[in-house]
Backbone as CSV, one residue per row, in Angstrom:
resi,resn,N_x,N_y,N_z,CA_x,CA_y,CA_z,C_x,C_y,C_z
1,MET,16.744,63.960,121.623,18.153,64.048,121.161,19.068,63.669,122.329
2,ALA,19.977,62.694,122.173,20.797,62.328,123.230,22.119,62.920,123.067
3,LEU,22.683,63.420,124.235,24.110,63.991,124.162,24.766,63.310,125.319
4,ALA,25.902,62.639,125.118,26.570,61.921,126.080,28.107,61.971,125.865
5,SER,28.935,61.730,126.858,30.379,61.854,126.659,30.991,60.437,126.826
6,ALA,30.298,59.433,127.118,30.945,58.203,127.415,31.431,57.508,126.098
7,LYS,30.742,57.732,125.057,31.087,57.139,123.746,30.849,58.075,122.662
8,THR,31.860,58.273,121.712,31.762,59.289,120.608,31.073,58.613,119.441
9,THR,29.756,58.699,119.273,29.063,58.175,118.180,28.210,59.229,117.499
10,ARG,28.316,59.306,116.189,27.511,60.341,115.526,26.711,59.641,114.332
11,ILE,25.423,59.872,114.348,24.617,59.276,113.341,23.968,60.325,112.566
12,PHE,24.262,60.402,111.269,23.684,61.466,110.481,22.709,60.825,109.498
13,HIS,21.618,61.543,109.162,20.687,61.079,108.269,20.529,62.119,107.133
14,ALA,21.117,61.802,105.971,21.167,62.866,104.876,19.812,63.107,104.303
15,ASN,18.993,62.144,104.095,17.663,62.246,103.506,16.790,63.185,104.319
16,ALA,16.879,63.131,105.639,16.067,63.916,106.479,16.695,65.260,106.574
17,ALA,18.021,65.412,106.166,18.765,66.559,106.347,18.803,67.116,107.775
18,CYS,18.820,66.222,108.728,18.870,66.663,110.175,19.541,65.526,110.864
19,LEU,19.977,65.757,112.066,20.687,64.877,112.896,19.643,64.175,113.760
20,HIS,19.603,62.818,113.701,18.684,62.071,114.489,19.299,61.753,115.890
21,ALA,20.603,61.618,116.022,21.179,61.374,117.323,22.604,61.853,117.373
22,VAL,23.048,62.451,118.265,24.436,62.929,118.415,24.932,62.627,119.813
23,GLN,26.147,62.004,119.914,26.767,61.851,121.119,28.186,62.309,121.017
24,THR,28.541,63.347,121.742,29.779,64.043,121.519,30.667,64.012,122.804
25,PRO,31.933,64.125,122.668,32.776,64.146,123.894,32.512,65.442,124.585
26,SER,32.629,65.389,125.880,32.426,66.595,126.674,33.364,67.731,126.332
27,GLY,32.920,68.933,126.451,33.825,70.127,126.217,33.622,70.721,124.894
28,TYR,32.723,70.150,124.007,32.548,70.654,122.718,31.169,71.192,122.532
29,SER,30.874,72.164,121.675,29.601,72.689,121.481,28.721,71.741,120.684
30,SER,27.618,71.338,121.310,26.720,70.428,120.574,26.173,71.051,119.331
31,GLY,25.924,72.400,119.359,25.403,73.032,118.183,26.327,72.956,117.010
32,ARG,27.616,73.140,117.285,28.602,73.007,116.218,28.705,71.636,115.645
33,CYS,28.705,70.618,116.614,28.736,69.304,116.187,27.526,68.992,115.262
34,LEU,26.404,69.452,115.607,25.216,69.267,114.934,25.246,69.811,113.496
35,LEU,25.701,71.037,113.425,25.858,71.685,112.118,26.849,70.985,111.205
36,LEU,28.007,70.613,111.762,29.002,70.004,110.959,28.549,68.619,110.520
37,GLY,27.796,68.006,111.397,27.358,66.731,111.064,26.316,66.728,109.912
38,CYS,25.418,67.753,109.919,24.504,67.884,108.791,25.233,68.278,107.609
39,ALA,26.191,69.078,107.657,26.966,69.415,106.377,27.637,68.153,105.852
40,ASP,28.164,67.339,106.692,28.749,66.048,106.148,27.721,65.211,105.463
41,ALA,26.550,65.121,106.075,25.499,64.295,105.512,25.141,64.825,104.210
42,GLU,25.077,66.171,104.018,24.634,66.785,102.822,25.678,66.599,101.706
43,PHE,26.970,66.893,102.003,28.013,66.954,101.017,28.660,65.597,100.724
44,GLY,28.306,64.569,101.460,28.881,63.286,101.233,29.639,62.743,102.332
45,PRO,29.954,61.385,102.398,30.740,60.792,103.525,32.195,61.196,103.448
46,GLY,32.860,61.064,104.552,34.237,61.295,104.655,34.632,62.531,105.417
47,LEU,33.712,63.455,105.545,34.046,64.697,106.383,34.088,64.322,107.815
48,VAL,33.173,63.490,108.316,33.186,63.061,109.692,32.985,61.624,109.653
49,ASP,33.868,60.856,110.356,33.665,59.404,110.448,32.363,59.030,111.110
50,ALA,31.714,57.994,110.538,30.536,57.570,111.170,30.666,57.164,112.661
51,GLU,31.803,56.530,112.893,32.067,56.185,114.312,33.605,56.308,114.513
52,ASP,33.948,57.201,115.485,35.331,57.588,115.651,35.667,57.442,117.086
53,LYS,36.426,56.449,117.501,36.720,56.121,118.841,38.227,56.455,119.052
54,THR,38.999,56.769,118.009,40.387,56.769,118.170,41.054,58.172,118.385
55,ARG,40.284,59.265,117.861,40.871,60.548,117.972,39.821,61.535,118.451
56,SER,40.302,62.619,119.005,39.302,63.678,119.582,38.638,64.365,118.396
57,PHE,37.579,64.954,118.687,36.686,65.569,117.719,37.240,66.961,117.476
58,ASP,38.070,67.179,116.503,38.771,68.502,116.207,37.864,69.332,115.361
59,LEU,37.134,70.208,116.040,36.160,71.071,115.410,36.741,71.995,114.346
60,CYS,37.885,72.607,114.665,38.538,73.506,113.727,38.925,72.839,112.455
61,PHE,39.512,71.590,112.638,39.868,70.851,111.457,38.696,70.510,110.562
62,LEU,37.554,70.095,111.255,36.411,69.712,110.477,35.775,70.938,109.832
63,GLU,35.816,72.104,110.525,35.246,73.305,109.877,36.052,73.689,108.624
64,GLN,37.343,73.619,108.666,38.185,73.826,107.487,37.822,73.017,106.280
65,ARG,37.739,71.649,106.627,37.362,70.651,105.630,36.027,70.930,105.004
66,CYS,35.116,71.276,105.927,33.693,71.618,105.495,33.644,72.800,104.552
67,GLN,34.402,73.866,104.959,34.366,75.054,104.113,35.027,74.729,102.843
68,ALA,36.063,73.963,102.772,36.779,73.608,101.514,35.834,72.809,100.618
69,LYS,35.065,71.932,101.250,34.112,71.145,100.463,33.026,71.989,99.885
70,VAL,32.529,72.894,100.643,31.478,73.833,100.127,32.032,74.657,98.959
71,LYS,33.134,75.163,99.123,33.741,76.054,98.067,33.984,75.315,96.784
72,SER,34.259,73.996,96.831,34.459,73.243,95.577,33.235,72.686,94.949
73,SER,32.082,72.977,95.536,30.804,72.424,94.986,29.925,73.395,94.304
74,THR,29.069,73.001,93.565,28.139,73.931,92.865,27.224,74.733,93.850
75,PHE,27.301,74.238,95.056,26.469,74.967,96.145,27.043,76.342,96.465
76,LEU,28.280,76.630,95.933,28.820,77.952,96.204,27.901,79.136,95.726
77,GLN,27.218,78.795,94.640,26.356,79.897,94.014,25.260,80.312,95.014
78,LEU,24.684,79.191,95.614,23.565,79.534,96.605,24.140,80.188,97.880
79,SER,25.319,79.819,98.232,25.961,80.432,99.341,26.303,81.927,99.128
80,LEU,26.798,82.291,97.935,27.108,83.638,97.612,25.763,84.442,97.483
81,ARG,24.742,83.754,97.055,23.463,84.523,96.716,22.854,85.017,98.085
82,PHE,22.992,84.238,99.148,22.243,84.550,100.393,23.138,84.896,101.583
83,SER,24.451,84.830,101.456,25.321,85.083,102.629,25.449,86.562,102.791
84,ARG,25.840,86.941,104.070,26.172,88.385,104.333,27.576,88.485,104.580
85,ASN,28.087,89.702,104.527,29.524,90.006,104.655,29.701,90.272,106.177
86,GLY,30.563,89.435,106.895,30.924,89.725,108.211,29.894,89.443,109.245
87,THR,30.123,89.714,110.550,29.261,89.573,111.633,28.732,90.919,112.063
88,ARG,27.444,91.121,112.081,26.911,92.357,112.416,26.214,92.297,113.713
89,SER,25.971,93.480,114.370,25.158,93.462,115.513,23.715,93.374,115.055
90,PRO,22.948,92.827,115.938,21.541,92.697,115.607,20.922,93.964,115.267
91,SER,20.270,94.065,114.091,19.740,95.298,113.604,18.476,95.087,112.795
92,ARG,17.691,96.044,112.559,16.447,96.001,111.766,16.726,96.360,110.350
93,GLY,16.456,95.538,109.399,16.743,95.841,107.906,15.606,96.767,107.330
94,SER,15.827,97.244,106.175,14.839,98.138,105.531,13.797,97.315,104.856
95,ARG,12.644,97.901,104.561,11.568,97.181,103.909,12.034,96.912,102.479
96,GLU,12.736,97.768,101.848,13.212,97.554,100.521,14.081,96.278,100.419
97,GLU,14.967,96.057,101.389,15.824,94.850,101.384,14.924,93.638,101.536
98,ARG,13.883,93.696,102.334,13.013,92.539,102.589,12.335,92.121,101.317
99,ASN,11.966,93.051,100.492,11.116,92.720,99.341,11.970,92.032,98.281
100,ASN,13.297,92.048,98.378,14.162,91.406,97.419,14.395,89.973,97.645
101,HIS,13.868,89.427,98.801,14.118,88.024,99.118,13.125,87.113,98.386
102,PRO,13.589,86.074,97.652,12.709,85.142,96.909,12.159,84.130,97.887
103,ILE,11.167,83.334,97.456,10.645,82.206,98.116,11.480,81.023,97.731
104,LEU,12.046,80.321,98.763,12.842,79.149,98.498,12.152,77.907,98.893
105,SER,12.520,76.784,98.250,11.982,75.475,98.619,12.675,74.974,99.977
106,VAL,12.044,74.031,100.499,12.611,73.507,101.785,14.074,72.993,101.597
107,PHE,14.298,72.358,100.423,15.659,71.885,100.073,16.656,73.068,99.989
108,GLU,16.223,74.124,99.376,17.103,75.337,99.302,17.363,76.050,100.615
109,LEU,16.306,75.986,101.447,16.482,76.549,102.799,17.414,75.703,103.612
110,GLU,17.376,74.440,103.467,18.338,73.471,104.225,19.756,73.843,103.786
111,ARG,19.979,74.044,102.493,21.276,74.364,102.019,21.742,75.750,102.497
112,LEU,20.836,76.691,102.524,21.133,78.077,103.138,21.512,77.926,104.531
113,LEU,20.835,77.020,105.313,21.180,76.880,106.714,22.608,76.290,106.918
114,TYR,23.189,75.632,105.983,24.480,75.059,106.084,25.602,76.067,105.854
115,THR,25.220,77.308,105.413,26.258,78.354,105.229,26.378,79.252,106.367
116,GLY,27.404,80.078,106.386,27.569,81.160,107.362,27.983,80.565,108.742
117,LYS,27.507,81.335,109.763,27.997,81.029,111.071,27.466,79.705,111.578
118,THR,28.447,78.922,112.105,28.105,77.573,112.697,28.267,77.437,114.176
119,ALA,29.039,78.324,114.796,29.310,78.281,116.186,28.117,78.733,116.990
120,CYS,27.971,78.157,118.173,26.940,78.514,119.118,27.477,78.687,120.502
121,ASN,27.173,79.775,121.084,27.383,79.877,122.529,26.210,79.348,123.298
122,HIS,26.252,79.350,124.646,25.090,78.918,125.366,23.897,79.885,125.031
123,ALA,24.123,81.042,124.748,23.199,82.048,124.317,23.807,83.153,123.458
124,ASP,23.080,83.441,122.360,23.498,84.530,121.420,22.419,85.520,121.248
125,GLU,22.758,86.795,121.240,21.746,87.781,120.977,21.602,87.938,119.372
126,VAL,20.402,87.438,118.942,20.204,87.431,117.537,19.271,88.479,117.034
127,TRP,18.781,89.316,117.899,17.920,90.511,117.698,18.034,91.318,118.956
128,PRO,17.920,92.594,118.801,18.153,93.489,119.993,17.294,93.042,121.167
129,GLY,17.838,92.579,122.258,17.114,92.125,123.462,16.641,90.724,123.390
130,LEU,16.823,90.044,122.275,16.399,88.648,122.114,17.486,87.682,122.029
131,TYR,17.649,86.781,123.009,18.669,85.810,123.074,18.198,84.400,122.756
132,LEU,18.852,83.742,121.904,18.511,82.345,121.465,19.611,81.478,122.109
133,GLY,19.125,80.475,122.877,20.110,79.661,123.631,19.634,78.310,124.033
134,ASP,20.385,77.608,124.838,20.159,76.217,125.196,19.678,76.023,126.653
135,GLN,19.506,74.807,127.077,19.020,74.504,128.362,20.017,74.953,129.456
136,ASP,21.316,74.918,129.210,22.288,75.222,130.198,22.156,76.628,130.676
137,ILE,22.016,77.572,129.648,21.886,78.982,130.059,20.605,79.230,130.777
138,ALA,19.550,78.535,130.411,18.243,78.722,131.029,18.189,78.283,132.415
139,ALA,19.109,77.357,132.826,19.251,76.777,134.210,20.249,77.682,135.002
140,ASN,20.922,78.667,134.454,21.894,79.449,135.122,21.345,80.790,135.524
141,ARG,20.694,80.906,136.658,20.023,82.087,136.982,20.932,83.264,137.285
142,ARG,22.225,82.916,137.629,23.157,84.024,137.768,23.528,84.671,136.362
143,GLU,23.662,83.826,135.446,23.971,84.380,134.103,22.767,85.077,133.514
144,LEU,21.571,84.587,133.791,20.388,85.264,133.287,20.312,86.617,133.883
145,ALA,20.625,86.736,135.204,20.605,88.054,135.882,21.662,88.979,135.220
146,HIS,22.803,88.356,134.819,23.949,89.166,134.178,23.496,89.702,132.871
147,LEU,22.703,88.927,132.142,22.213,89.273,130.842,20.922,90.243,130.957
148,ARG,20.484,90.351,132.129,19.247,91.169,132.438,17.975,90.626,131.766
149,ILE,17.922,89.299,131.764,16.731,88.601,131.157,15.518,88.756,132.076
150,THR,14.433,89.195,131.438,13.226,89.462,132.142,12.116,88.386,131.807
151,HIS,12.324,87.684,130.690,11.362,86.717,130.238,12.108,85.509,129.727
152,VAL,11.467,84.305,129.863,12.059,83.066,129.269,10.898,82.349,128.550
153,LEU,11.172,81.962,127.283,10.292,81.146,126.527,11.076,79.827,126.305
154,ASN,10.477,78.712,126.843,11.054,77.422,126.848,10.311,76.590,125.821
155,ALA,10.940,76.231,124.663,10.321,75.426,123.687,10.431,73.957,123.880
156,SER,11.145,73.626,125.001,11.287,72.091,125.300,10.700,71.909,126.651
157,HIS,9.588,72.688,127.022,9.029,72.520,128.405,8.588,71.049,128.592
158,SER,8.803,70.652,129.833,8.445,69.306,130.298,7.945,69.367,131.753
159,LYS,6.899,68.663,132.123,6.440,68.658,133.545,7.522,67.989,134.432
160,TRP,8.402,67.248,133.866,9.538,66.568,134.600,10.666,67.519,134.915
161,ARG,10.706,68.615,134.319,11.830,69.530,134.555,11.286,70.893,134.978
162,GLY,12.167,71.722,135.655,11.707,72.982,136.227,11.082,73.838,135.188
163,GLY,9.991,74.422,135.540,9.286,75.406,134.682,9.261,76.807,135.353
164,ALA,8.099,77.319,135.475,7.908,78.696,135.966,8.322,78.713,137.447
165,GLU,8.225,77.582,138.202,8.591,77.669,139.636,10.073,77.807,139.740
166,TYR,10.908,77.382,138.721,12.302,77.471,138.827,12.793,78.997,138.973
167,TYR,11.988,79.882,138.396,12.328,81.334,138.330,11.629,82.075,139.362
168,GLU,10.960,81.429,140.349,10.320,82.157,141.399,11.376,82.987,142.204
169,GLY,11.037,84.237,142.526,11.894,85.162,143.157,12.880,85.916,142.324
170,THR,12.904,85.606,141.044,13.775,86.315,140.112,13.128,87.429,139.337
171,GLY,11.778,87.414,139.367,10.992,88.430,138.606,10.856,87.983,137.067
172,ILE,11.377,86.908,136.751,11.383,86.388,135.332,9.965,85.872,135.026
173,ARG,9.379,86.243,133.920,8.130,85.698,133.435,8.476,84.604,132.523
174,TYR,7.649,83.477,132.595,8.002,82.214,131.934,6.820,81.768,131.075
175,LEU,7.186,81.259,129.920,6.115,80.579,128.998,6.821,79.335,128.547
176,GLY,6.085,78.171,128.839,6.602,76.919,128.402,5.772,76.296,127.248
177,ILE,6.426,75.722,126.249,5.782,75.117,125.123,6.377,73.677,125.066
178,GLU,5.508,72.686,125.199,6.026,71.346,125.155,6.045,70.782,123.774
179,ALA,7.140,71.222,123.065,7.313,70.840,121.648,8.358,69.729,121.546
180,HIS,8.248,68.928,120.513,9.096,67.797,120.253,9.963,68.145,118.999
181,ASP,11.264,67.875,118.966,12.039,68.178,117.809,11.937,66.992,116.904
182,SER,10.795,66.964,116.214,10.458,65.896,115.200,9.834,66.558,114.026
183,PRO,10.201,66.095,112.815,9.560,66.717,111.598,8.041,66.475,111.532
184,SER,7.531,65.569,112.339,6.109,65.359,112.330,5.345,66.227,113.389
185,PHE,6.081,66.872,114.269,5.422,67.702,115.299,5.007,69.024,114.626
186,ASP,3.791,69.417,114.865,3.197,70.633,114.397,3.504,71.830,115.298
187,MET,4.447,72.623,114.942,4.836,73.762,115.802,3.982,75.056,115.480
188,SER,3.317,75.001,114.288,2.617,76.210,113.777,1.507,76.793,114.773
189,PRO,0.803,75.912,115.526,-0.177,76.608,116.504,0.522,77.509,117.518
190,TYR,1.795,77.331,117.743,2.526,78.133,118.710,3.156,79.398,118.148
191,PHE,3.099,79.546,116.794,3.786,80.700,116.152,3.297,81.999,116.685
192,TYR,1.962,82.228,116.673,1.426,83.532,117.078,1.532,83.782,118.584
193,PRO,1.226,82.803,119.440,1.347,82.937,120.831,2.816,83.272,121.273
194,ALA,3.713,82.507,120.590,5.167,82.772,120.919,5.551,84.217,120.467
195,ALA,5.138,84.563,119.276,5.486,85.884,118.747,4.928,86.989,119.624
196,ASP,3.691,86.820,120.161,3.125,87.808,121.130,3.855,87.876,122.351
197,PHE,4.264,86.733,122.849,5.048,86.701,124.131,6.391,87.382,123.997
198,ILE,7.118,87.058,122.829,8.379,87.682,122.602,8.275,89.242,122.414
199,HIS,7.181,89.639,121.721,7.027,91.037,121.450,6.780,91.774,122.789
200,GLN,5.917,91.200,123.624,5.609,91.838,124.919,6.890,91.838,125.751
201,ALA,7.693,90.838,125.765,8.908,90.771,126.515,9.915,91.837,126.125
202,LEU,10.019,92.069,124.809,10.983,93.128,124.359,10.453,94.511,124.624
203,ASN,9.113,94.673,124.816,8.686,95.950,125.290,8.976,96.264,126.718
204,GLU,9.129,95.109,127.461,9.403,95.279,128.887,10.824,95.038,129.323
205,GLY,11.576,94.331,128.489,12.977,94.006,128.879,13.673,93.199,127.810
206,ARG,14.188,92.071,128.339,14.895,91.128,127.440,14.331,89.713,127.625
207,ILE,14.566,88.882,126.539,14.003,87.525,126.600,15.090,86.496,126.170
208,LEU,15.041,85.356,126.810,15.759,84.231,126.374,14.712,83.149,125.765
209,VAL,14.988,82.843,124.537,14.113,81.716,123.912,15.059,80.546,123.793
210,HIS,14.674,79.446,124.291,15.587,78.333,124.352,14.792,76.953,124.203
211,CYS,15.606,75.948,123.894,15.149,74.569,123.870,16.300,73.742,124.509
212,ALA,16.503,72.551,124.045,17.569,71.751,124.647,18.962,72.281,124.155
213,VAL,19.147,72.401,122.869,20.336,72.834,122.279,20.264,74.277,121.662
214,GLY,19.090,74.735,121.317,18.974,76.108,120.863,19.217,76.285,119.394
215,VAL,18.900,75.229,118.595,19.124,75.332,117.120,17.908,74.954,116.297
216,SER,16.951,74.347,116.894,15.786,73.874,116.085,14.460,74.371,116.628
217,ARG,13.978,73.862,117.725,12.612,74.278,118.149,12.569,75.771,118.531
218,SER,13.476,76.203,119.367,13.516,77.624,119.812,13.851,78.553,118.549
219,ALA,14.783,78.084,117.758,15.127,78.878,116.577,13.826,78.971,115.643
220,THR,13.070,78.006,115.525,11.807,78.118,114.673,10.901,79.154,115.238
221,LEU,10.707,79.222,116.512,9.851,80.217,117.108,10.427,81.588,116.904
222,VAL,11.737,81.808,117.082,12.361,83.105,116.829,12.180,83.549,115.311
223,LEU,12.289,82.567,114.431,12.042,82.895,113.052,10.651,83.351,112.766
224,ALA,9.748,82.614,113.391,8.296,82.952,113.269,7.999,84.357,113.783
225,TYR,8.674,84.704,114.922,8.451,86.043,115.529,8.930,87.156,114.531
226,LEU,10.125,86.985,114.028,10.606,87.960,113.050,9.796,88.122,111.776
227,MET,9.187,87.063,111.388,8.296,87.023,110.198,6.980,87.699,110.543
228,ILE,6.396,87.395,111.683,5.070,87.874,112.061,5.094,89.374,112.570
229,ARG,6.126,89.658,113.374,6.152,90.962,114.036,6.979,92.027,113.303
230,HIS,7.950,91.505,112.469,8.758,92.426,111.744,8.656,92.296,110.225
231,HIS,7.709,91.526,109.826,7.315,91.375,108.407,8.560,90.947,107.590
232,MET,9.353,90.081,108.109,10.445,89.618,107.388,10.051,88.344,106.541
233,PRO,10.476,88.299,105.250,10.400,86.996,104.567,11.258,85.989,105.284
234,LEU,10.950,84.691,105.113,11.663,83.714,105.836,13.175,83.670,105.549
235,VAL,13.563,83.958,104.289,14.957,84.035,104.018,15.714,85.061,104.756
236,GLU,15.083,86.227,104.838,15.748,87.318,105.627,15.786,86.960,107.115
237,ALA,14.732,86.351,107.574,14.714,85.935,109.079,15.870,84.999,109.343
238,ILE,16.022,84.049,108.466,17.125,83.060,108.653,18.426,83.752,108.672
239,LYS,18.706,84.558,107.608,19.916,85.345,107.571,20.137,86.209,108.735
240,THR,19.113,86.836,109.289,19.277,87.652,110.457,19.695,86.882,111.687
241,VAL,19.209,85.711,111.870,19.524,84.897,113.035,20.948,84.300,112.842
242,LYS,21.202,83.804,111.565,22.380,83.155,111.310,23.646,84.037,111.303
243,ASP,23.393,85.332,111.237,24.547,86.298,111.392,25.099,86.165,112.763
244,HIS,24.358,85.591,113.768,24.722,85.559,115.185,24.761,84.170,115.736
245,ARG,24.096,83.197,115.172,24.095,81.907,115.728,23.769,80.894,114.653
246,GLY,24.419,79.706,114.669,24.126,78.666,113.805,22.819,77.961,114.152
247,ILE,21.885,77.845,113.233,20.679,77.162,113.473,20.322,76.121,112.432
248,ILE,19.535,75.102,112.863,19.076,74.096,111.875,17.649,73.476,112.236
249,PRO,16.703,74.262,112.009,15.311,73.761,112.277,15.187,72.478,111.376
250,ASN,14.430,71.504,111.970,14.208,70.270,111.148,13.337,70.518,110.011
251,ARG,13.293,69.503,109.159,12.615,69.711,107.787,11.050,70.007,108.015
252,GLY,10.536,69.390,109.034,9.028,69.605,109.194,8.877,71.072,109.629
253,PHE,9.720,71.569,110.503,9.576,72.949,110.988,9.789,73.941,109.782
254,LEU,10.669,73.559,108.893,10.928,74.466,107.780,9.665,74.469,106.911
255,ARG,9.048,73.333,106.687,7.813,73.351,105.887,6.771,74.268,106.414
256,GLN,6.642,74.184,107.799,5.603,75.016,108.479,6.002,76.477,108.377
257,LEU,7.260,76.778,108.407,7.723,78.231,108.245,7.466,78.677,106.800
258,VAL,7.700,77.774,105.796,7.336,78.191,104.448,5.860,78.440,104.234
259,ALA,4.995,77.646,104.956,3.586,77.885,104.866,3.302,79.257,105.498
260,LEU,3.907,79.536,106.636,3.716,80.830,107.242,4.180,82.006,106.389
261,ASP,5.326,81.780,105.715,5.854,82.817,104.825,4.879,83.058,103.736
262,ASN,4.351,82.044,103.092,3.369,82.204,102.042,2.079,82.921,102.476
263,ALA,1.631,82.521,103.720,0.361,83.093,104.197,0.557,84.565,104.534
264,LEU,1.740,84.959,105.067,2.050,86.375,105.380,2.245,87.211,104.126
265,ARG,2.862,86.700,103.086,3.007,87.272,101.806,1.573,87.613,101.175
266,LEU,0.715,86.578,101.256,-0.615,86.794,100.702,-1.345,87.896,101.434
267,LYS,-1.230,87.842,102.740,-1.906,88.815,103.598,-1.429,90.247,103.294
268,ARG,-0.115,90.425,103.103,0.453,91.691,102.825,0.092,92.203,101.475
269,SER,-0.113,91.294,100.519,-0.435,91.743,99.148,-1.909,92.024,98.894
270,ALA,-2.724,91.478,99.906,-4.229,91.593,99.845,-4.613,93.086,99.941
């Protein structure tokens, strides 16, 4: 995924329901651009120009138009069905609430992901002690110390970029997963190892789970953790994270999470 400030070009692919390339002007949240772009691709052209070189990317204006578009569509029923009221602190829901969540198709999950919180900071606490963020926060050791991060899980690990050696002398434990943000990439073999690492980290301190932007690869692993370790259905896991950070796992990752959701439901009912 390319992010650059030299030229403002946005390419959205509605059929894939995900952004294949985004190039945004400097100073704006790539996560918000990503989410608004996907919303435009889903709800039709006109919300965001395919190529806009003449005016600055006014996120507030776009968000207002996006919300108006959603409210005027039949998608409002799905939004009301699964949205939560207000922004809550990360908390653990009751088992009774979890049992009320239905199984959704990938298409319905994509629509659910377009509702609610769209803004992203460099890192957001989406569960007590668990921060979901981007590469910028992962490279800022001072800020990691301020957040009292003791573990880092990097879902965009690469031998060409700093890994465990970058955190030498900080006491931070590191796990790198070389995942690609592609619908064809199989993330499922990493669900349980990542969930175990996150669980151990939360027993010992705090963890940052990140990738490049913090909305797809890392978000997928956080959702899997909530499903595996806290027995959440996928819908509840998505709602829990989206109360605090906008996320958009790609369609392939959503299919894998649906498969995990089905497997966990069968295991619990056995």
